[in-house]
Amino acid sequence: MALAIQADDVRAAAERIRPLARKTPVMTSAGFDTEAGTRVYFKCENLQRGGAFKIRGAANLVLSLPRESLGGGVVAYSSGNHAQATAIAARHVGVPSTIVMPEDAPKSKMEATRAQGARIVTYNRFTDSREAIAQSILKESHATLIPPFDHPMIMAGQGTAALELLDETGPLDALIAPVGGGGLLSGCATIAKALNAATRVFGAEPAGANDTFLSMVAGTRIAVHPDTIADGLRSPKPGELTFPVIRELCERIVLVSEDEIRAAVKFVLLRLKILVEPSGAVPVAAVLFHKLPPEIRSVGVIVSGGNVDFEDLARM
Amino acid sequence: MALAIQADDVRAAAERIRPLARKTPVMTSAGFDTEAGTRVYFKCENLQRGGAFKIRGAANLVLSLPRESLGGGVVAYSSGNHAQATAIAARHVGVPSTIVMPEDAPKSKMEATRAQGARIVTYNRFTDSREAIAQSILKESHATLIPPFDHPMIMAGQGTAALELLDETGPLDALIAPVGGGGLLSGCATIAKALNAATRVFGAEPAGANDTFLSMVAGTRIAVHPDTIADGLRSPKPGELTFPVIRELCERIVLVSEDEIRAAVKFVLLRLKILVEPSGAVPVAAVLFHKLPPEIRSVGVIVSGGNVDFEDLARM
């Protein structure tokens, strides 16, 4: 079966999202390199508009749709970063947005989404189905669904993070990105492999939300009950479209513990002086705690976001 | 009396320190601008080598001295950032460094200084004289003192932060920098006024360490007993060389409270996703809490450093 996206889709996305997404900086740290034993290039999507890479995918999908088809507005369900991204993209093209969020989503993400002009509908993560709620809103309002990861335009949009990174650094031995539903990882793997087939691509997942790890081992999509502080990676199962890409292009999924995630958040904050959210710290932890093959001399790390509540941070 | 430095000294410093200091990014935030009511350009010296602007001055002085005169090594007394900067500059030219630090200096700063290969001598901030200790080391070892602020090469070096900022932004209505001993503010004011005499230059000081504020009002150098979480701004008195420059070129010193400093650290962390230390947050607080004249439509803020212990951060 043909994969859902190709490298040219990522290149087209890079052009399309230019008015909405920021070209984020690539940072390095001699201190981090010494600890990790490899040269590390951090693609700082925590400094992206909306505080995460999600604007890349949401903007790519929203901007690819004819304005007249968006009259009923857009709907998204998301624990946070995709919500804010969808709201930003909707506001940019001048249509209303409705976001379906779990009632225990981080306060900072909920407030930031509301500040972008979105209407927020909450649900109970343990008893309600967010898909069912989103579907009923779609029916009522004739709105367009902006899915969080399992759509070719979303996948291609997220891949622009790796395109920018590799444009700036040149060829790297490896690339690693966090994996929740797999939108970011599938997009990044697609462009990284096209730019240089020798670049080894890894996904990083919390051990407490290891659905993609298990799926890779099994060769088919496996669902789990996620339990992790990395709230952006709590999707229970890889996507129908994302998984085949990941399976084809990624070497393997690296798992990290909750303690390793916390340590990575702290290390990056104190040494690089930037704030990353637990989900964004997952690939950082994988590199910091030597989970990649030792012969890798250079690695690009997609630091996916920086939206975290101060109280949660203090608790670490 | 002629001022200790001129704009050309800052320009020469920019050339001299190039091998050692980083060109730090300038960040903006639409959310911050809305709160502050003005367009703000953050010069991110928290992302500087050693985590603070101090490398600019230390490198400028160390690199200006003939290598053969540095055989006895260098000595500095500092609560932290100048210590680390001096150690980095000394290691770069291959001479030993001895740093005299208060025994209650932030652990992160002490460790980072030791990691640069410096020998550390501690003293009690309340009972010992750091100057006396430094003098006795100088006598023993024939080392060269690298003063923290009151030296033309230090002042000129620190001014390169403003030179880079204004090169990137073009003319601004105002510039604001924190003031401890006045090295940073005097250097920045010198180049800012030379580039555009219309740019209004302000210093920002904690109300609990208001020596420069009082000195400006009195027209002569006044000493205080500093009490503030902004550990980089605890110098008791403006410098002999820095004060005349500040008096000549700065409009006034703006005071902020300890609560305002904490709020600014938090705001910048959660919105800009970067870590600033309390001293670096002082001018941010001045802008955030509307302490500049309202007609100012654009302001450059020197975010001086990002070295803070995780425990101190959690306490906020």
XYZ file of C-alpha atoms in Angstrom:
632
model
C 0.000 0.000 0.000
C 1.288 3.479 -0.816
C 2.277 5.584 2.173
C -0.044 8.510 2.983
C 2.563 11.199 2.314
C 5.737 11.777 0.329
C 8.594 14.235 0.821
C 7.090 16.676 -1.691
C 3.997 16.974 0.500
C 6.250 18.182 3.307
C 7.971 20.649 0.976
C 4.591 21.977 -0.195
C 3.494 22.295 3.427
C 6.569 24.374 4.237
C 5.486 26.908 1.602
C 1.840 26.841 2.637
C 2.322 27.412 6.374
C 4.851 30.209 6.059
C 2.353 32.985 7.000
C 1.372 31.151 10.188
C 4.262 29.127 11.588
C 7.540 30.483 12.913
C 10.944 29.243 11.753
C 12.112 28.112 15.193
C 15.743 28.261 16.319
C 18.089 25.271 16.490
C 20.017 25.231 19.763
C 23.111 23.365 20.895
C 24.759 22.943 24.291
C 28.325 21.783 24.867
C 27.306 20.669 28.364
C 24.452 18.560 27.042
C 26.682 17.010 24.357
C 29.196 15.979 27.000
C 26.486 14.260 29.073
C 24.881 12.623 26.053
C 28.135 11.609 24.374
C 26.971 12.865 20.992
C 26.451 16.169 19.206
C 22.832 17.233 19.677
C 20.796 19.768 17.682
C 17.590 20.816 19.395
C 14.789 21.997 17.114
C 12.995 24.327 19.495
C 9.310 23.907 18.730
C 8.636 25.030 22.295
C 9.429 28.464 20.859
C 6.892 27.906 18.066
C 3.705 29.943 17.810
C 1.228 28.454 20.289
C 4.160 26.895 22.161
C 4.298 23.665 20.121
C 4.832 22.180 16.633
C 1.076 21.599 16.228
C 0.488 24.840 14.323
C 2.424 23.323 11.400
C -0.110 20.566 10.782
C -3.229 22.534 11.657
C -2.178 25.432 9.430
C -1.333 23.081 6.575
C -4.769 21.478 6.644
C -6.800 24.651 7.250
C -4.917 26.633 4.593
C -5.325 23.801 2.061
C -9.123 23.877 2.313
C -11.130 26.312 0.162
C -12.278 29.211 2.347
C -15.906 28.689 1.211
C -15.919 25.135 2.569
C -15.077 26.405 6.042
C -18.257 28.425 6.601
C -19.377 26.186 9.460
C -16.063 26.681 11.226
C -13.652 24.002 12.411
C -13.719 21.475 15.228
C -10.839 19.717 16.948
C -10.502 17.389 19.888
C -7.219 17.678 21.738
C -5.618 17.616 25.150
C -4.135 20.983 24.390
C -1.481 21.880 21.851
C -3.469 20.830 18.792
C -6.428 22.737 20.238
C -4.520 25.983 20.416
C -3.020 25.414 16.984
C -6.437 24.823 15.416
C -7.805 27.940 17.092
C -4.887 30.027 15.772
C -5.317 28.681 12.232
C -9.100 29.230 12.303
C -8.725 32.790 13.535
C -6.142 33.424 10.796
C -8.627 32.497 8.050
C -11.524 34.130 9.926
C -13.721 31.167 10.826
C -15.013 30.062 14.247
C -13.424 27.126 16.071
C -14.810 24.697 18.634
C -12.386 22.614 20.675
C -13.327 19.462 22.557
C -10.924 19.118 25.520
C -10.682 16.736 28.470
C -11.796 18.572 31.612
C -8.430 17.745 33.259
C -6.327 19.238 30.448
C -3.517 21.529 31.687
C -5.008 24.879 32.665
C -2.371 26.787 30.725
C -3.367 25.030 27.506
C -7.075 25.590 28.088
C -6.595 29.301 28.787
C -4.316 29.770 25.812
C -6.880 28.121 23.534
C -9.686 30.317 24.834
C -7.452 33.365 24.333
C -7.310 32.479 20.614
C -11.077 32.950 20.393
C -12.099 29.292 20.444
C -15.268 27.899 22.027
C -14.280 25.107 24.407
C -16.408 22.027 25.133
C -15.052 19.778 27.903
C -15.547 16.056 28.459
C -14.550 13.430 31.003
C -11.535 11.506 29.700
C -12.570 8.332 31.534
C -16.318 8.182 30.803
C -17.061 10.182 27.624
C -15.998 9.635 24.015
C -14.398 12.758 22.585
C -14.934 11.424 19.078
C -18.691 11.084 19.724
C -18.858 14.634 21.122
C -16.912 15.998 18.166
C -19.154 14.103 15.742
C -22.305 15.558 17.272
C -20.869 19.065 17.029
C -19.911 18.455 13.415
C -23.445 17.312 12.611
C -25.091 20.307 14.291
C -22.836 22.983 12.856
C -21.629 21.598 9.505
C -18.133 22.320 10.753
C -14.944 20.725 9.405
C -12.975 18.354 11.608
C -9.260 19.082 12.007
C -7.934 15.715 13.199
C -4.974 15.737 15.593
C -2.639 13.467 13.594
C -4.196 10.919 11.252
C -4.513 13.004 8.088
C -1.998 13.468 5.236
C -2.040 17.283 5.515
C -1.437 17.125 9.261
C 1.420 14.638 8.841
C 3.021 16.666 6.048
C 2.685 19.885 8.056
C 4.389 18.425 11.133
C 7.227 17.156 8.930
C 8.250 20.740 8.177
C 9.913 20.838 11.624
C 12.472 18.263 10.452
C 12.811 19.937 7.057
C 13.795 23.232 8.692
C 16.126 21.496 11.129
C 18.000 19.494 8.490
C 18.133 22.488 6.143
C 20.026 24.279 8.900
C 22.287 21.489 10.173
C 22.955 19.497 7.025
C 23.044 15.677 7.126
C 22.860 14.089 10.588
C 23.481 10.534 11.729
C 20.077 10.375 13.398
C 16.809 12.155 14.058
C 14.486 11.536 16.997
C 10.975 12.825 17.651
C 8.328 12.082 20.261
C 5.466 9.839 19.201
C 1.871 10.099 20.379
C -0.492 9.448 17.475
C 2.463 9.601 15.118
C 1.743 12.731 13.076
C 5.023 14.431 13.946
C 7.185 11.336 13.685
C 5.704 10.164 10.363
C 6.103 13.601 8.766
C 9.645 14.064 10.079
C 10.706 10.550 9.032
C 9.365 11.111 5.516
C 11.423 14.216 4.857
C 14.524 13.060 6.763
C 14.788 9.835 4.765
C 14.193 11.692 1.493
C 16.936 14.209 2.275
C 19.404 11.510 3.300
C 18.527 7.812 3.303
C 21.423 7.148 5.710
C 19.877 9.210 8.520
C 18.514 6.828 11.144
C 15.099 7.873 12.432
C 13.862 7.005 15.912
C 10.649 7.631 17.796
C 10.632 8.292 21.550
C 7.727 7.219 23.715
C 7.005 7.142 27.460
C 7.101 3.572 28.788
C 3.669 4.378 30.229
C 2.211 5.074 26.760
C 4.071 2.539 24.652
C 1.427 1.839 22.015
C 3.688 2.578 19.051
C 6.546 0.581 20.582
C 4.255 -2.442 20.978
C 2.750 -1.916 17.547
C 6.198 -1.855 15.926
C 7.111 -5.103 17.647
C 3.793 -6.746 16.734
C 3.722 -5.345 13.206
C 0.154 -4.174 13.695
C -1.578 -1.379 15.614
C -1.943 -2.145 19.324
C -3.935 -0.021 21.814
C -2.875 0.672 25.424
C -4.210 2.648 28.403
C -1.709 5.516 28.597
C -0.434 6.635 31.990
C 2.248 9.325 31.743
C 2.973 12.934 32.684
C 3.636 13.513 28.966
C 0.070 14.672 28.360
C 0.648 15.291 24.654
C 1.532 11.630 24.079
C -1.506 10.031 25.699
C -3.150 8.843 22.467
C -3.931 5.135 23.000
C -3.069 3.839 19.515
C -0.988 4.822 16.458
C -2.922 6.252 13.516
C -4.141 4.254 10.551
C -2.174 6.510 8.204
C 0.757 7.356 10.455
C 1.651 3.816 11.506
C 2.568 2.423 8.076
C 4.926 5.393 7.549
C 6.555 4.911 10.939
C 6.855 1.171 10.399
C 8.473 1.697 7.011
C 10.887 4.521 7.881
C 11.739 4.344 11.589
C 14.415 2.072 12.993
C 12.673 1.596 16.316
C 10.839 3.285 19.176
C 12.896 4.158 22.256
C 11.155 4.084 25.652
C 11.851 6.402 28.576
C 10.630 6.355 32.186
C 8.685 9.088 33.951
C 11.760 9.888 36.077
C 13.861 10.239 32.943
C 11.281 12.609 31.452
C 11.338 14.774 34.595
C 15.128 14.795 34.666
C 15.233 15.875 31.021
C 12.797 18.748 31.633
C 15.004 19.920 34.482
C 18.284 19.465 32.610
C 17.091 21.431 29.586
C 15.647 24.166 31.780
C 18.818 24.648 33.824
C 21.388 24.145 31.045
C 19.714 25.368 27.871
C 17.522 27.866 29.784
C 14.434 26.865 27.839
C 11.175 25.392 29.061
C 10.026 22.123 27.486
C 6.873 20.263 28.418
C 7.136 16.593 29.456
C 6.091 15.403 25.961
C 8.822 17.526 24.414
C 11.348 16.178 26.894
C 10.714 12.540 25.914
C 13.180 12.453 22.966
C 15.589 14.624 24.972
C 15.522 11.978 27.721
C 16.158 9.238 25.174
C 19.367 10.975 24.058
C 20.443 12.148 27.520
C 20.129 8.651 28.968
C 22.071 6.989 26.135
C 19.241 5.024 24.560
C 20.450 5.526 21.001
C 23.188 3.351 19.449
C 26.590 4.670 20.626
C 28.018 5.023 17.103
C 25.639 7.918 16.418
C 27.798 11.069 16.431
C 25.125 13.676 15.615
C 21.416 13.713 16.299
C 18.556 16.122 15.684
C 15.977 16.216 18.468
C 12.503 17.620 17.870
C 11.647 19.422 21.095
C 7.952 19.380 20.417
C 6.498 21.908 22.869
C 6.829 24.041 25.965
C 3.329 24.356 27.414
C 3.385 23.366 31.055
C 1.670 24.718 34.165
C 3.947 26.363 36.714
C 2.507 24.184 39.482
C 3.328 21.017 37.542
C 6.820 22.317 36.961
C 7.326 23.138 40.638
C 6.131 19.638 41.551
C 9.014 18.158 39.520
C 35.690 64.770 33.452
C 35.801 62.521 30.392
C 33.643 59.404 30.579
C 35.508 56.097 30.945
C 34.363 54.697 27.590
C 33.133 55.826 24.190
C 31.047 54.055 21.548
C 34.159 53.016 19.622
C 35.354 51.060 22.658
C 32.148 49.034 22.463
C 32.618 48.484 18.722
C 36.200 47.322 19.289
C 34.985 44.990 22.031
C 32.476 43.410 19.652
C 35.334 42.435 17.340
C 37.584 41.272 20.164
C 35.103 38.982 21.925
C 33.819 37.258 18.787
C 35.723 33.977 19.429
C 34.274 33.702 22.926
C 30.809 35.237 23.137
C 27.700 34.060 21.335
C 25.472 36.336 19.267
C 22.329 35.739 21.297
C 18.838 35.729 19.777
C 16.344 38.585 20.047
C 12.884 37.303 20.976
C 9.451 38.880 20.820
C 6.070 37.803 22.183
C 2.710 39.150 21.045
C 1.237 38.107 24.410
C 3.877 40.018 26.356
C 3.438 43.113 24.156
C -0.302 43.092 24.864
C 0.289 42.952 28.631
C 3.035 45.559 28.531
C 1.284 47.897 26.111
C 4.426 48.354 24.030
C 6.495 46.413 21.509
C 9.264 44.595 23.392
C 12.506 43.111 22.033
C 14.201 40.733 24.442
C 17.969 40.389 24.064
C 18.395 36.871 25.421
C 21.663 36.921 27.329
C 20.293 34.019 29.361
C 21.150 32.019 26.231
C 24.696 33.439 26.259
C 27.720 31.252 26.932
C 27.937 30.751 30.690
C 24.253 31.670 30.937
C 24.752 35.443 31.247
C 26.116 38.582 29.534
C 29.206 38.564 31.787
C 31.385 36.710 29.272
C 31.302 39.840 27.102
C 33.159 41.990 29.627
C 35.460 39.293 30.991
C 36.471 38.215 27.486
C 37.072 41.808 26.425
C 39.425 42.452 29.317
C 41.249 39.108 29.253
C 41.712 39.164 25.463
C 42.996 42.749 25.586
C 45.860 41.831 27.935
C 49.149 40.525 26.511
C 49.276 36.754 27.056
C 52.701 37.052 28.750
C 51.304 39.360 31.433
C 48.793 36.670 32.458
C 51.325 34.084 33.625
C 50.103 34.304 37.229
C 46.541 33.601 36.120
C 43.461 35.700 36.824
C 41.383 36.364 39.932
C 37.785 37.506 40.209
C 35.342 38.022 43.041
C 31.745 37.467 42.113
C 28.428 36.069 43.322
C 28.364 33.885 40.256
C 27.941 34.958 36.647
C 31.122 37.031 36.459
C 32.926 34.136 38.122
C 31.916 31.678 35.445
C 32.666 34.201 32.695
C 36.167 34.852 34.039
C 36.823 31.105 34.288
C 35.704 30.599 30.669
C 37.870 33.465 29.408
C 40.902 32.241 31.397
C 40.552 28.699 30.113
C 40.242 30.063 26.561
C 43.641 31.771 26.794
C 45.106 28.893 28.816
C 45.764 30.507 32.196
C 44.555 29.424 35.666
C 41.698 31.258 37.368
C 40.825 31.720 41.044
C 37.332 32.872 41.942
C 36.377 34.382 45.296
C 32.680 33.620 45.896
C 30.293 34.151 48.818
C 29.641 30.800 50.495
C 25.883 31.289 49.966
C 26.153 31.864 46.197
C 23.633 29.823 44.133
C 24.861 26.232 43.911
C 24.289 26.130 40.156
C 26.651 29.071 39.659
C 29.322 27.605 41.920
C 29.213 24.228 40.179
C 29.265 25.774 36.723
C 32.313 27.847 37.663
C 34.159 24.814 38.997
C 33.253 22.934 35.803
C 35.181 25.606 33.868
C 38.340 24.614 35.710
C 38.460 27.456 38.201
C 39.760 27.206 41.769
C 37.071 28.532 44.122
C 37.731 30.343 47.411
C 34.625 31.074 49.483
C 33.986 33.826 52.035
C 31.223 34.933 54.368
C 29.264 37.765 52.750
C 28.410 39.295 56.127
C 31.754 39.121 57.964
C 34.586 38.909 55.402
C 35.777 41.409 52.782
C 35.963 39.797 49.359
C 38.202 42.609 48.185
C 40.696 41.844 50.975
C 40.681 38.150 50.132
C 41.146 38.856 46.445
C 43.977 41.278 47.225
C 45.830 38.696 49.309
C 45.512 36.128 46.498
C 46.771 38.673 44.002
C 49.802 39.379 46.168
C 50.661 35.700 46.641
C 50.229 34.617 43.056
C 51.001 37.700 40.952
C 47.654 37.103 39.296
C 45.653 39.733 37.399
C 42.364 40.972 38.827
C 39.351 40.859 36.514
C 36.994 43.333 38.209
C 33.259 42.651 37.951
C 32.192 46.010 36.528
C 34.331 49.063 37.293
C 36.819 48.861 34.436
C 36.623 50.419 30.944
C 37.195 47.070 29.176
C 34.474 45.395 31.230
C 32.017 48.236 30.564
C 32.772 48.267 26.837
C 32.442 44.497 26.626
C 29.024 44.461 28.285
C 27.865 47.190 25.913
C 28.154 44.777 22.988
C 24.833 43.243 24.100
C 23.043 46.484 23.200
C 25.089 46.892 20.021
C 23.949 43.482 18.760
C 20.360 44.127 19.806
C 20.085 47.517 18.105
C 21.903 46.246 15.008
C 19.136 43.695 14.677
C 16.085 45.804 15.590
C 17.049 49.195 14.236
C 16.219 52.358 16.238
C 14.035 51.879 19.330
C 12.214 54.395 21.512
C 13.871 53.010 24.633
C 16.396 50.575 26.047
C 16.370 49.156 29.564
C 18.983 47.065 31.360
C 19.379 45.852 34.937
C 21.843 47.725 37.116
C 24.026 46.213 39.826
C 27.485 47.793 39.739
C 26.572 49.445 36.445
C 28.917 47.729 33.985
C 26.136 46.487 31.718
C 24.031 49.639 31.895
C 26.937 52.024 31.296
C 28.180 50.037 28.290
C 24.721 49.673 26.787
C 23.859 53.333 27.322
C 27.101 54.425 25.649
C 26.433 52.544 22.416
C 22.657 53.118 22.379
C 23.047 56.888 22.639
C 25.771 56.906 20.003
C 23.619 54.931 17.566
C 20.578 57.128 18.158
C 20.603 60.055 20.565
C 16.782 59.922 20.707
C 16.723 56.458 22.307
C 15.794 56.863 25.966
C 17.913 54.674 28.240
C 16.670 53.379 31.586
C 18.190 51.269 34.329
C 16.117 48.808 36.332
C 16.926 48.052 39.950
C 15.271 46.046 42.738
C 13.753 48.364 45.345
C 15.758 46.321 47.860
C 19.068 47.227 46.185
C 18.384 50.786 45.105
C 21.902 52.220 45.357
C 22.002 53.549 41.802
C 18.489 54.987 42.112
C 19.497 56.878 45.255
C 22.806 57.909 43.723
C 21.063 59.347 40.667
C 18.746 61.374 42.883
C 21.600 62.568 45.113
C 23.984 63.195 42.219
C 26.710 61.260 44.024
C 27.439 57.622 44.806
C 25.395 56.301 47.727
C 25.872 52.869 49.361
C 23.046 50.627 50.624
C 22.686 47.212 52.240
C 21.159 45.169 49.402
C 18.353 42.755 50.214
C 16.874 41.142 47.093
C 16.421 37.761 45.392
C 18.191 39.300 42.382
C 21.573 37.955 43.506
C 23.402 39.461 40.518
C 22.375 42.985 41.543
C 23.526 42.927 45.163
C 26.488 45.257 44.721
C 26.130 47.935 47.422
C 27.265 50.971 45.410
C 27.608 52.114 41.784
C 31.136 52.061 40.341
C 33.478 55.014 40.252
C 33.736 54.704 36.467
C 30.245 53.397 35.696
C 28.284 55.982 37.671
C 29.339 59.084 35.702
C 28.333 57.327 32.464
C 24.965 56.304 33.861
C 24.370 59.761 35.272
C 25.188 61.362 31.938
C 23.296 59.032 29.609
C 20.405 57.422 31.504
C 17.060 59.123 31.981
C 16.376 57.469 35.312
C 16.439 54.242 37.318
C 13.171 52.340 37.580
C 12.500 50.339 40.770
C 10.656 47.015 40.978
C 9.480 44.986 43.968
C 10.473 41.422 44.818
C 6.954 40.242 43.911
C 7.199 41.948 40.537
C 10.551 40.250 39.905
C 9.043 36.815 40.717
C 6.014 37.490 38.528
C 8.280 38.479 35.633
C 10.379 35.287 35.963
C 7.167 33.260 35.836
C 5.610 35.207 32.973
C 8.682 34.887 30.781
C 9.030 31.189 31.594
C 5.415 30.347 30.754
C 4.940 32.676 27.781
C 8.353 32.938 26.149
C 9.417 29.458 27.350
C 12.802 30.727 28.468
C 14.377 30.726 31.904
C 15.597 34.047 33.278
C 17.206 34.540 36.660
C 15.716 37.124 39.037
C 18.386 39.714 38.094
C 17.526 39.252 34.430
C 13.834 39.602 35.182
C 14.255 43.018 36.806
C 14.036 45.079 33.565
C 11.341 42.681 32.289
C 9.294 43.485 35.404
C 9.804 47.204 34.852
C 8.256 46.929 31.376
C 5.575 44.380 32.304
C 4.338 46.520 35.186
C 4.192 49.724 33.136
C 6.977 51.641 34.839
C 8.218 53.267 31.648
C 6.590 56.398 30.203
C 3.463 55.350 28.240
C 4.483 57.120 25.039
C 7.286 54.593 24.507
C 6.151 52.350 21.636
C 9.197 50.084 21.348
C 11.725 48.999 23.935
C 14.776 46.766 23.986
C 15.185 44.763 27.193
C 18.517 43.242 28.140
C 17.614 39.903 29.727
C 20.920 39.585 31.507
C 21.081 35.948 32.583
C 19.385 32.626 33.231
C 21.336 30.957 36.016
C 18.959 29.943 38.782
C 18.704 26.873 41.033
C 15.717 24.621 40.437
C 14.809 24.775 44.135
C 14.733 28.588 44.063
C 12.563 28.448 40.978
C 10.145 25.962 42.561
C 9.903 28.229 45.620
C 8.548 31.035 43.420
